[in-house]
Short mmCIF file of C-alpha atoms and ligand atoms in Angstrom, two decimals:
data_model
loop_
_atom_site.label_atom_id
_atom_site.label_comp_id
_atom_site.label_asym_id
_atom_site.label_seq_id
_atom_site.Cartn_x
_atom_site.Cartn_y
_atom_site.Cartn_z
CA UNK A 23 124.71 5.00 -67.39
CA UNK A 24 124.54 8.81 -66.81
CA UNK A 25 122.54 10.34 -64.13
CA UNK A 26 122.09 14.03 -63.63
CA UNK A 27 124.10 15.49 -60.70
CA UNK A 28 120.92 17.13 -59.41
CA UNK A 29 118.96 13.66 -59.32
CA UNK A 30 122.00 12.15 -57.69
CA UNK A 31 121.81 14.70 -54.92
CA UNK A 32 118.36 13.96 -53.87
CA UNK A 33 118.29 11.92 -50.78
CA UNK A 34 116.17 8.73 -50.43
CA UNK A 35 112.89 9.20 -48.48
CA UNK A 36 113.94 7.72 -45.05
CA UNK A 37 110.38 6.82 -43.98
CA UNK A 38 109.71 4.99 -47.03
CA UNK A 39 113.11 3.12 -46.74
CA UNK A 40 112.40 2.23 -43.22
CA UNK A 41 108.88 1.22 -43.87
CA UNK A 42 110.18 -1.22 -46.55
CA UNK A 43 112.86 -2.71 -44.01
CA UNK A 44 109.99 -3.16 -41.46
CA UNK A 45 107.85 -4.83 -44.06
CA UNK A 46 110.50 -7.29 -45.10
CA UNK A 47 111.21 -8.09 -41.49
CA UNK A 48 107.53 -8.43 -40.85
CA UNK A 49 107.09 -10.93 -43.77
CA UNK A 50 109.89 -12.90 -42.28
CA UNK A 51 107.59 -13.31 -39.19
CA UNK A 52 109.32 -11.06 -36.96
CA UNK A 53 107.01 -8.93 -34.61
CA UNK A 54 108.07 -5.50 -35.70
CA UNK A 55 106.26 -2.32 -34.36
CA UNK A 56 106.23 0.52 -36.82
CA UNK A 57 106.48 3.94 -35.11
CA UNK A 58 108.15 5.21 -38.36
CA UNK A 59 105.44 6.04 -41.04
CA UNK A 60 102.84 8.68 -40.44
CA UNK A 61 99.62 7.05 -41.36
CA UNK A 62 96.25 6.73 -39.54
CA UNK A 63 95.10 3.22 -39.26
CA UNK A 64 91.26 3.86 -39.97
CA UNK A 65 89.44 2.73 -42.96
CA UNK A 66 88.61 5.50 -45.54
CA UNK A 67 85.19 7.12 -44.93
CA UNK A 68 82.26 5.36 -46.41
CA UNK A 69 81.23 8.30 -48.47
CA UNK A 70 84.55 8.42 -50.12
CA UNK A 71 84.37 4.82 -50.91
CA UNK A 72 80.88 5.07 -52.34
CA UNK A 73 81.61 8.17 -54.30
CA UNK A 74 84.76 6.58 -55.90
CA UNK A 75 82.89 3.34 -56.59
CA UNK A 76 80.00 5.00 -58.35
CA UNK A 77 82.56 6.78 -60.56
CA UNK A 78 84.32 3.51 -61.32
CA UNK A 79 81.11 1.53 -62.01
CA UNK A 80 79.89 4.31 -64.37
CA UNK A 81 82.95 3.43 -66.36
CA UNK A 82 83.42 6.98 -67.69
CA UNK A 83 87.05 7.29 -66.47
CA UNK A 84 88.67 10.16 -68.33
CA UNK A 85 90.81 12.98 -68.03
CA UNK A 86 89.54 15.86 -65.87
CA UNK A 87 90.54 19.58 -66.12
CA UNK A 88 94.21 19.85 -64.99
CA UNK A 89 93.18 21.67 -61.82
CA UNK A 90 90.52 19.28 -60.69
CA UNK A 91 86.82 18.58 -61.45
CA UNK A 92 84.55 21.53 -60.80
CA UNK A 93 82.47 19.59 -58.13
CA UNK A 94 85.78 18.80 -56.12
CA UNK A 95 86.78 22.32 -56.45
CA UNK A 96 83.31 23.34 -55.20
CA UNK A 97 83.75 21.26 -52.13
CA UNK A 98 87.21 22.48 -51.35
CA UNK A 99 85.86 26.14 -51.74
CA UNK A 100 83.11 25.20 -49.06
CA UNK A 101 85.88 23.61 -46.97
CA UNK A 102 87.90 26.90 -47.29
CA UNK A 103 84.99 29.01 -46.29
CA UNK A 104 83.96 26.86 -43.33
CA UNK A 105 87.53 26.20 -41.91
CA UNK A 106 89.38 29.33 -42.96
CA UNK A 107 86.61 31.89 -43.13
CA UNK A 108 87.85 32.69 -46.68
CA UNK A 109 85.87 33.07 -49.65
CA UNK A 110 87.83 31.76 -52.63
CA UNK A 111 87.06 31.35 -56.37
CA UNK A 112 87.53 28.12 -58.47
CA UNK A 113 90.35 29.96 -60.08
CA UNK A 114 92.30 30.04 -56.83
CA UNK A 115 92.29 26.18 -56.27
CA UNK A 116 94.64 23.63 -57.85
CA UNK A 117 93.88 20.01 -56.93
CA UNK A 118 96.93 17.64 -57.23
CA UNK A 119 98.01 13.95 -56.62
CA UNK A 120 98.66 14.69 -52.80
CA UNK A 121 99.86 17.69 -50.89
CA UNK A 122 103.31 16.46 -51.79
CA UNK A 123 102.69 17.22 -55.45
CA UNK A 124 100.96 20.49 -54.43
CA UNK A 125 104.17 21.71 -52.64
CA UNK A 126 106.41 20.49 -55.50
CA UNK A 127 104.27 22.69 -58.01
CA UNK A 128 104.26 25.70 -55.95
CA UNK A 129 108.04 25.55 -55.57
CA UNK A 130 108.56 24.79 -59.27
CA UNK A 131 106.24 27.78 -59.92
CA UNK A 132 107.67 30.48 -57.81
CA UNK A 133 111.52 29.73 -57.69
CA UNK A 134 114.26 30.68 -60.18
CA UNK A 135 117.58 28.78 -59.75
CA UNK A 136 119.58 29.90 -56.65
CA UNK A 137 116.44 31.39 -54.99
CA UNK A 138 116.30 30.67 -51.42
CA UNK A 139 113.41 29.09 -49.30
CA UNK A 140 113.40 29.34 -45.43
CA UNK A 141 112.50 25.98 -43.79
CA UNK A 142 112.12 25.95 -40.03
CA UNK A 143 113.74 22.97 -38.19
CA UNK A 144 112.58 20.50 -37.15
CA UNK A 145 111.09 20.19 -40.60
CA UNK A 146 109.29 17.58 -42.76
CA UNK A 147 112.25 15.61 -44.69
CA UNK A 148 110.81 16.47 -48.22
CA UNK A 149 110.97 20.16 -48.09
CA UNK A 150 114.80 20.55 -48.58
CA UNK A 151 114.93 18.07 -51.22
CA UNK A 152 111.98 19.50 -53.17
CA UNK A 153 113.58 22.94 -53.09
CA UNK A 154 116.71 21.49 -54.43
CA UNK A 155 114.77 19.63 -57.17
CA UNK A 156 113.91 23.08 -58.63
CA UNK A 157 117.46 24.34 -58.36
CA UNK A 158 116.61 26.41 -55.13
CA UNK A 159 118.59 26.64 -52.04
CA UNK A 160 117.03 25.53 -48.73
CA UNK A 161 117.85 27.69 -45.87
CA UNK A 162 117.38 25.97 -42.56
CA UNK A 163 116.39 27.99 -39.51
CA UNK A 164 116.89 26.16 -36.35
CA UNK A 165 115.51 27.78 -32.99
CA UNK A 166 118.49 28.87 -31.03
CA UNK A 167 116.91 28.11 -27.62
CA UNK A 168 116.71 24.51 -28.27
CA UNK A 169 112.88 24.29 -28.50
CA UNK A 170 110.82 23.31 -31.37
CA UNK A 171 109.27 26.80 -31.82
CA UNK A 172 110.57 29.09 -34.45
CA UNK A 173 111.63 32.52 -33.70
CA UNK A 174 110.93 35.47 -35.86
CA UNK A 175 114.32 37.12 -35.23
CA UNK A 176 115.97 33.85 -36.45
CA UNK A 177 114.02 34.00 -39.51
CA UNK A 178 114.70 37.88 -40.19
CA UNK A 179 118.36 37.02 -39.84
CA UNK A 180 118.25 34.25 -42.42
CA UNK A 181 116.28 36.27 -44.95
CA UNK A 182 118.16 37.71 -47.96
CA UNK A 183 117.31 39.25 -51.16
CA UNK A 184 117.09 35.87 -52.75
CA UNK A 185 114.46 34.58 -50.18
CA UNK A 186 111.27 33.84 -52.20
CA UNK A 187 109.36 31.76 -49.58
CA UNK A 188 109.13 30.49 -46.00
CA UNK A 189 107.29 27.27 -45.35
CA UNK A 190 105.47 26.81 -42.19
CA UNK A 191 103.88 23.73 -41.02
CA UNK A 192 101.89 23.99 -37.94
CA UNK A 193 101.10 21.61 -36.26
CA UNK A 194 104.45 20.28 -37.15
CA UNK A 195 105.75 17.07 -38.62
CA UNK A 196 108.00 15.84 -36.85
CA UNK A 197 107.68 17.64 -33.48
CA UNK A 198 103.88 18.11 -33.19
CA UNK A 199 104.40 21.54 -32.16
CA UNK A 200 101.53 23.95 -32.72
CA UNK A 201 103.00 27.52 -33.37
CA UNK A 202 101.75 30.38 -31.29
CA UNK A 203 99.35 32.89 -32.93
CA UNK A 204 101.53 35.86 -32.17
CA UNK A 205 104.40 34.08 -34.10
CA UNK A 206 102.16 33.60 -37.02
CA UNK A 207 100.92 37.07 -36.98
CA UNK A 208 104.61 38.23 -37.09
CA UNK A 209 105.43 35.87 -39.94
CA UNK A 210 102.39 36.91 -42.02
CA UNK A 211 103.25 40.53 -41.48
CA UNK A 212 106.93 40.03 -42.42
CA UNK A 213 106.02 38.12 -45.58
CA UNK A 214 103.48 40.59 -46.76
CA UNK A 215 105.97 43.43 -46.14
CA UNK A 216 108.87 41.96 -47.86
CA UNK A 217 106.88 40.28 -50.58
CA UNK A 218 107.95 36.69 -49.61
CA UNK A 219 105.50 33.86 -50.17
CA UNK A 220 104.27 32.15 -47.01
CA UNK A 221 103.55 28.45 -47.84
CA UNK A 222 101.33 27.25 -45.18
CA UNK A 223 101.48 23.43 -45.00
CA UNK A 224 98.24 22.95 -43.09
CA UNK A 225 98.06 19.11 -43.78
CA UNK A 226 97.57 18.55 -39.99
CA UNK A 227 95.38 21.53 -39.18
CA UNK A 228 92.41 19.66 -37.73
CA UNK A 229 94.63 17.41 -35.76
CA UNK A 230 95.00 19.71 -32.75
CA UNK A 231 94.86 18.67 -29.19
CA UNK A 232 93.77 20.20 -25.68
CA UNK A 233 91.05 22.36 -27.04
CA UNK A 234 93.37 24.55 -29.15
CA UNK A 235 92.73 25.45 -32.70
CA UNK A 236 95.23 26.03 -35.52
CA UNK A 237 94.53 29.64 -36.58
CA UNK A 238 94.43 30.15 -40.33
CA UNK A 239 97.25 32.48 -41.55
CA UNK A 240 94.58 34.48 -43.39
CA UNK A 241 93.34 35.72 -40.08
CA UNK A 242 96.46 37.98 -39.56
CA UNK A 243 96.31 39.97 -42.87
CA UNK A 244 93.79 42.50 -44.15
CA UNK A 245 94.93 41.67 -47.71
CA UNK A 246 92.43 39.85 -50.01
CA UNK A 247 93.42 36.49 -51.44
CA UNK A 248 94.68 37.99 -54.76
CA UNK A 249 97.14 40.51 -53.17
CA UNK A 250 98.33 38.24 -50.20
CA UNK A 251 101.50 36.40 -50.08
CA UNK A 252 99.77 33.57 -48.45
CA UNK A 253 99.49 30.11 -50.12
CA UNK A 254 97.64 27.24 -48.33
CA UNK A 255 98.23 23.59 -48.72
CA UNK A 256 95.83 20.95 -47.64
CA UNK A 257 94.63 17.38 -48.49
CA UNK A 258 92.73 14.41 -47.57
CA UNK A 259 95.63 12.17 -46.42
CA UNK A 260 95.88 13.22 -42.75
CA UNK A 261 92.43 14.87 -42.56
CA UNK A 262 90.33 11.58 -43.24
CA UNK A 263 93.40 9.05 -43.09
CA UNK A 264 93.14 8.73 -46.80
CA UNK A 265 96.90 8.62 -47.65
CA UNK A 266 96.44 6.09 -50.46
CA UNK A 267 93.95 8.15 -52.29
CA UNK A 268 96.62 10.82 -53.22
CA UNK A 269 94.65 13.98 -53.31
CA UNK A 270 95.82 17.38 -52.03
CA UNK A 271 95.17 20.88 -53.09
CA UNK A 272 96.45 24.51 -53.05
CA UNK A 273 94.55 27.77 -52.44
CA UNK A 274 96.62 30.66 -53.96
CA UNK A 275 96.37 33.98 -55.69
CA UNK A 276 94.90 33.38 -59.16
CA UNK A 277 97.96 34.71 -60.98
CA UNK A 278 100.04 31.93 -59.27
CA UNK A 279 97.35 29.27 -59.65
CA UNK A 280 97.17 30.14 -63.25
CA UNK A 281 100.86 29.20 -63.79
CA UNK A 282 100.53 26.11 -61.51
CA UNK A 283 97.65 25.07 -63.72
CA UNK A 284 100.01 24.91 -66.77
CA UNK A 285 102.71 23.24 -64.88
CA UNK A 286 100.26 20.42 -63.84
CA UNK A 287 98.79 20.18 -67.42
CA UNK A 288 102.28 19.71 -68.82
CA UNK A 289 103.47 17.14 -66.14
CA UNK A 290 100.54 15.01 -64.94
CA UNK A 291 97.46 16.19 -67.00
CA UNK A 292 95.32 15.90 -63.88
CA UNK A 293 94.92 13.90 -60.82
CA UNK A 294 92.88 10.80 -61.08
CA UNK A 295 88.96 11.27 -61.68
CA UNK A 296 88.34 8.18 -59.46
CA UNK A 297 90.43 9.64 -56.49
CA UNK A 298 89.08 13.11 -56.97
CA UNK A 299 85.63 11.51 -56.60
CA UNK A 300 86.60 9.88 -53.35
CA UNK A 301 88.00 13.21 -51.95
CA UNK A 302 84.79 14.89 -52.95
CA UNK A 303 82.83 12.14 -51.12
CA UNK A 304 84.93 12.55 -47.98
CA UNK A 305 84.67 16.49 -48.03
CA UNK A 306 80.86 16.51 -48.41
CA UNK A 307 80.16 13.58 -46.34
CA UNK A 308 79.73 13.14 -42.37
CA UNK A 309 82.72 15.02 -40.86
CA UNK A 310 82.36 13.10 -37.57
CA UNK A 311 85.16 10.72 -38.45
CA UNK A 312 87.77 13.83 -38.54
CA UNK A 313 86.91 14.28 -34.80
CA UNK A 314 87.16 10.78 -33.94
CA UNK A 315 90.54 10.58 -35.43
CA UNK A 316 91.54 13.61 -33.63
CA UNK A 317 90.24 12.23 -30.40
CA UNK A 318 92.01 8.88 -31.02
CA UNK A 319 95.35 10.81 -31.54
CA UNK A 320 94.94 12.79 -28.53
CA UNK A 321 94.50 9.79 -26.51
CA UNK A 322 97.52 8.20 -28.11
CA UNK A 323 99.46 11.32 -27.57
CA UNK A 324 98.76 11.11 -23.86
CA UNK A 325 99.76 7.47 -23.58
CA UNK A 326 102.95 8.06 -25.52
CA UNK A 327 103.93 11.07 -23.41
CA UNK A 328 103.10 9.25 -20.39
CA UNK A 329 105.21 6.27 -21.22
CA UNK A 330 108.21 8.28 -22.42
CA UNK A 331 108.26 10.38 -19.32
CA UNK A 332 108.84 7.39 -17.22
CA UNK A 333 112.05 6.82 -19.24
CA UNK A 334 114.68 8.90 -17.26
CA UNK A 335 117.08 9.44 -20.07
CA UNK A 336 114.45 10.78 -22.56
CA UNK A 337 113.03 14.25 -22.60
CA UNK A 338 109.95 14.92 -24.55
CA UNK A 339 107.83 18.01 -25.21
CA UNK A 340 104.09 17.38 -25.52
CA UNK A 341 102.92 17.72 -29.00
CA UNK A 342 99.94 20.08 -29.68
CA UNK A 343 98.77 18.13 -32.75
CA UNK A 344 99.52 15.67 -35.41
CA UNK A 345 100.53 12.14 -34.55
CA UNK A 346 104.07 12.65 -34.08
CA UNK A 347 106.64 13.39 -31.29
CA UNK A 348 110.22 14.10 -31.38
CA UNK A 349 111.80 12.99 -28.07
CA UNK A 350 115.31 13.95 -27.08
CA UNK A 351 117.50 10.81 -27.03
CA UNK A 352 120.87 12.57 -26.67
CA UNK A 353 121.46 10.65 -23.50
CA UNK A 354 121.89 7.68 -25.76
CA UNK A 355 123.37 9.07 -28.80
CA UNK A 356 126.39 9.36 -28.65
CA UNK A 357 126.89 6.40 -26.46
CA UNK A 358 128.36 2.85 -26.41
CA UNK A 359 125.48 1.51 -28.58
CA UNK A 360 125.10 4.43 -31.17
CA UNK A 361 127.14 7.42 -32.33
CA UNK A 362 124.10 9.32 -33.71
CA UNK A 363 120.50 9.24 -34.19
CA UNK A 364 120.73 7.16 -37.42
CA UNK A 365 122.72 4.61 -35.70
CA UNK A 366 120.45 4.59 -32.76
CA UNK A 367 117.40 4.12 -35.05
CA UNK A 368 119.07 1.22 -36.63
CA UNK A 369 120.08 -0.27 -33.30
CA UNK A 370 116.44 -0.07 -32.09
CA UNK A 371 115.20 -1.71 -35.18
CA UNK A 372 117.82 -4.62 -34.80
CA UNK A 373 117.47 -5.19 -30.99
CA UNK A 374 114.00 -4.11 -30.13
CA UNK A 375 112.22 -4.56 -33.57
CA UNK A 376 110.84 -1.12 -33.26
CA UNK A 377 110.96 1.29 -36.26
CA UNK A 378 111.77 5.02 -35.40
CA UNK A 379 112.85 7.89 -37.84
CA UNK A 380 116.24 9.31 -36.82
CA UNK A 381 116.06 13.13 -36.07
CA UNK A 382 119.00 14.02 -38.39
CA UNK A 383 116.56 13.62 -41.21
CA UNK A 384 114.37 16.39 -39.88
CA UNK A 385 117.43 18.72 -38.84
CA UNK A 386 117.28 17.65 -35.18
CA UNK A 387 120.27 15.31 -34.46
CA UNK A 388 120.11 13.39 -31.14
CA UNK A 389 116.20 12.94 -31.47
CA UNK A 390 113.88 10.30 -32.84
CA UNK A 391 110.59 10.83 -34.39
CA UNK A 392 107.95 8.41 -32.97
CA UNK A 393 104.51 8.20 -34.75
CA UNK A 394 101.53 7.62 -32.39
CA UNK A 395 99.13 6.88 -35.28
CA UNK A 396 99.01 3.16 -34.34
CA UNK A 397 97.23 1.32 -31.50
CA UNK A 398 97.83 2.12 -27.79
CA UNK A 399 99.14 -1.41 -27.28
CA UNK A 400 101.80 -0.95 -29.89
CA UNK A 401 102.82 2.44 -28.40
CA UNK A 402 103.20 0.94 -24.85
CA UNK A 403 104.93 -2.22 -26.17
CA UNK A 404 107.47 -0.16 -28.29
CA UNK A 405 108.45 2.22 -25.57
CA UNK A 406 108.94 -0.78 -23.16
CA UNK A 407 111.01 -2.40 -25.81
CA UNK A 408 113.12 0.78 -26.31
CA UNK A 409 113.55 1.17 -22.69
CA UNK A 410 114.78 -2.30 -22.34
CA UNK A 411 117.31 -1.85 -25.28
CA UNK A 412 118.66 1.43 -23.76
CA UNK A 413 118.02 1.96 -20.20
CA UNK A 414 120.36 0.05 -17.90
CA UNK A 415 117.74 0.62 -14.99
CA UNK A 416 115.13 -1.27 -16.76
CA UNK A 417 114.71 -5.26 -16.42
CA UNK A 418 117.35 -6.97 -18.61
CA UNK A 419 114.87 -9.50 -19.81
CA UNK A 420 111.98 -9.05 -22.19
CA UNK A 421 109.49 -11.03 -24.39
CA UNK A 422 109.57 -9.85 -28.04
CA UNK A 423 106.94 -12.04 -29.67
CA UNK A 424 107.35 -15.33 -28.14
CA UNK A 425 111.03 -14.93 -27.85
CA UNK A 426 112.62 -14.25 -24.43
CA UNK A 427 115.66 -11.85 -24.97
CA UNK A 428 118.30 -10.92 -22.60
CA UNK A 429 120.20 -7.62 -22.80
CA UNK A 430 123.99 -8.15 -22.70
CA UNK A 431 125.12 -4.79 -24.14
CA UNK A 432 124.68 -2.24 -21.33
N1 PMP B 13 103.20 17.76 -45.70
C1 PMP B 13 103.68 17.20 -44.59
C2 PMP B 13 104.12 17.99 -43.28
C3 PMP B 13 103.54 15.76 -44.41
O1 PMP B 13 103.83 15.15 -43.19
C4 PMP B 13 102.99 15.04 -45.50
C5 PMP B 13 102.76 13.63 -45.44
N2 PMP B 13 103.63 12.84 -44.57
C6 PMP B 13 102.55 15.75 -46.74
C7 PMP B 13 102.76 17.25 -46.62
C8 PMP B 13 102.11 14.96 -47.78
O2 PMP B 13 100.84 14.74 -47.88
P1 PMP B 13 100.25 13.98 -49.11
O3 PMP B 13 99.97 12.60 -48.64
O4 PMP B 13 98.85 14.60 -49.27
O5 PMP B 13 101.01 14.05 -50.33
#
């Protein structure tokens, strides 16, 4: 069996792999707590359900235009106007099967082989793999000051004549960091001057805490949509907790959107009409659930940080948004229980039945990503279990489910 070199080089998605491991353990009756996957627990908005159900019961389930139904695009244009203060035209919008596909289509559309894309660490695991899939080269920029906030001088140093794009994700998966406006202003200016695409992955842009806001990148340029280098990606997955509906979109200059239209027409034809109807229902329905989700995550963030800060070996910076944090576990890896974050994550799953994602997957060795999208009870119990497994100062007995366990490895 021959498999292409390129396909072979693509890493397995660690979050899906961990999720599968957790599912198998849970099926065996193990009381696993999953802090791995990033998925809100809410039910889909009723307007999304009704609108897709109406489409289904009408029975007219056919292809749509490759870039999405006119009515969903209209709802996206309204969303863009209301949330980005930007008037876009239907020709600027391409709807895809999730923001993931949107990002892939953008990269496929703008990169020649060997072109470079700047990715800011810590980064979402899929960016480097997607860049590689279209024969591009991911260039990882890590803040030299050890923080999670990128610095313009590091980006400038990493830029070459091959740099085609910079991907910015704020608030950020995996750190939860909300980037400062002055940084965004600098990066927008830099991209406009150097003719480098600025891909804004805004999938978490409404999930921001402490009364702050994610300022739209458009605000930092005088250029109109057609001449700007800004491309915005968004979707319903995190906004409404509709991960399974698989609808995302891009707002981009028309010239780029036209090519993305062709790319999508030749690969998937179009996203499902039923799921587009659901996204339209969510976008045009009551928006209070977005705020409810945001408030839940802000409360969960507070609990998570409080619990982690009572853990002497762990350092954690407070996320400004999303439902993730990326605490520093370097006091425990390398250590006698784990040589690195991947081993530590495996150790915690085995001993404490808690799923975490190792920081090396996000370009931050020594850290673990914890999702606080679940319940407060899960968060408190999971941190207590992690503490038991790692901290010699914590009590050495614990109940996991109905089993009493004794720590005998520290
Ligand atoms: N970007 C980031 C930063 C994400 O975390 C995710 C989902 N985990 C996506 C994009 C993809 O979202 P979607 O479900 O719309 O494909």
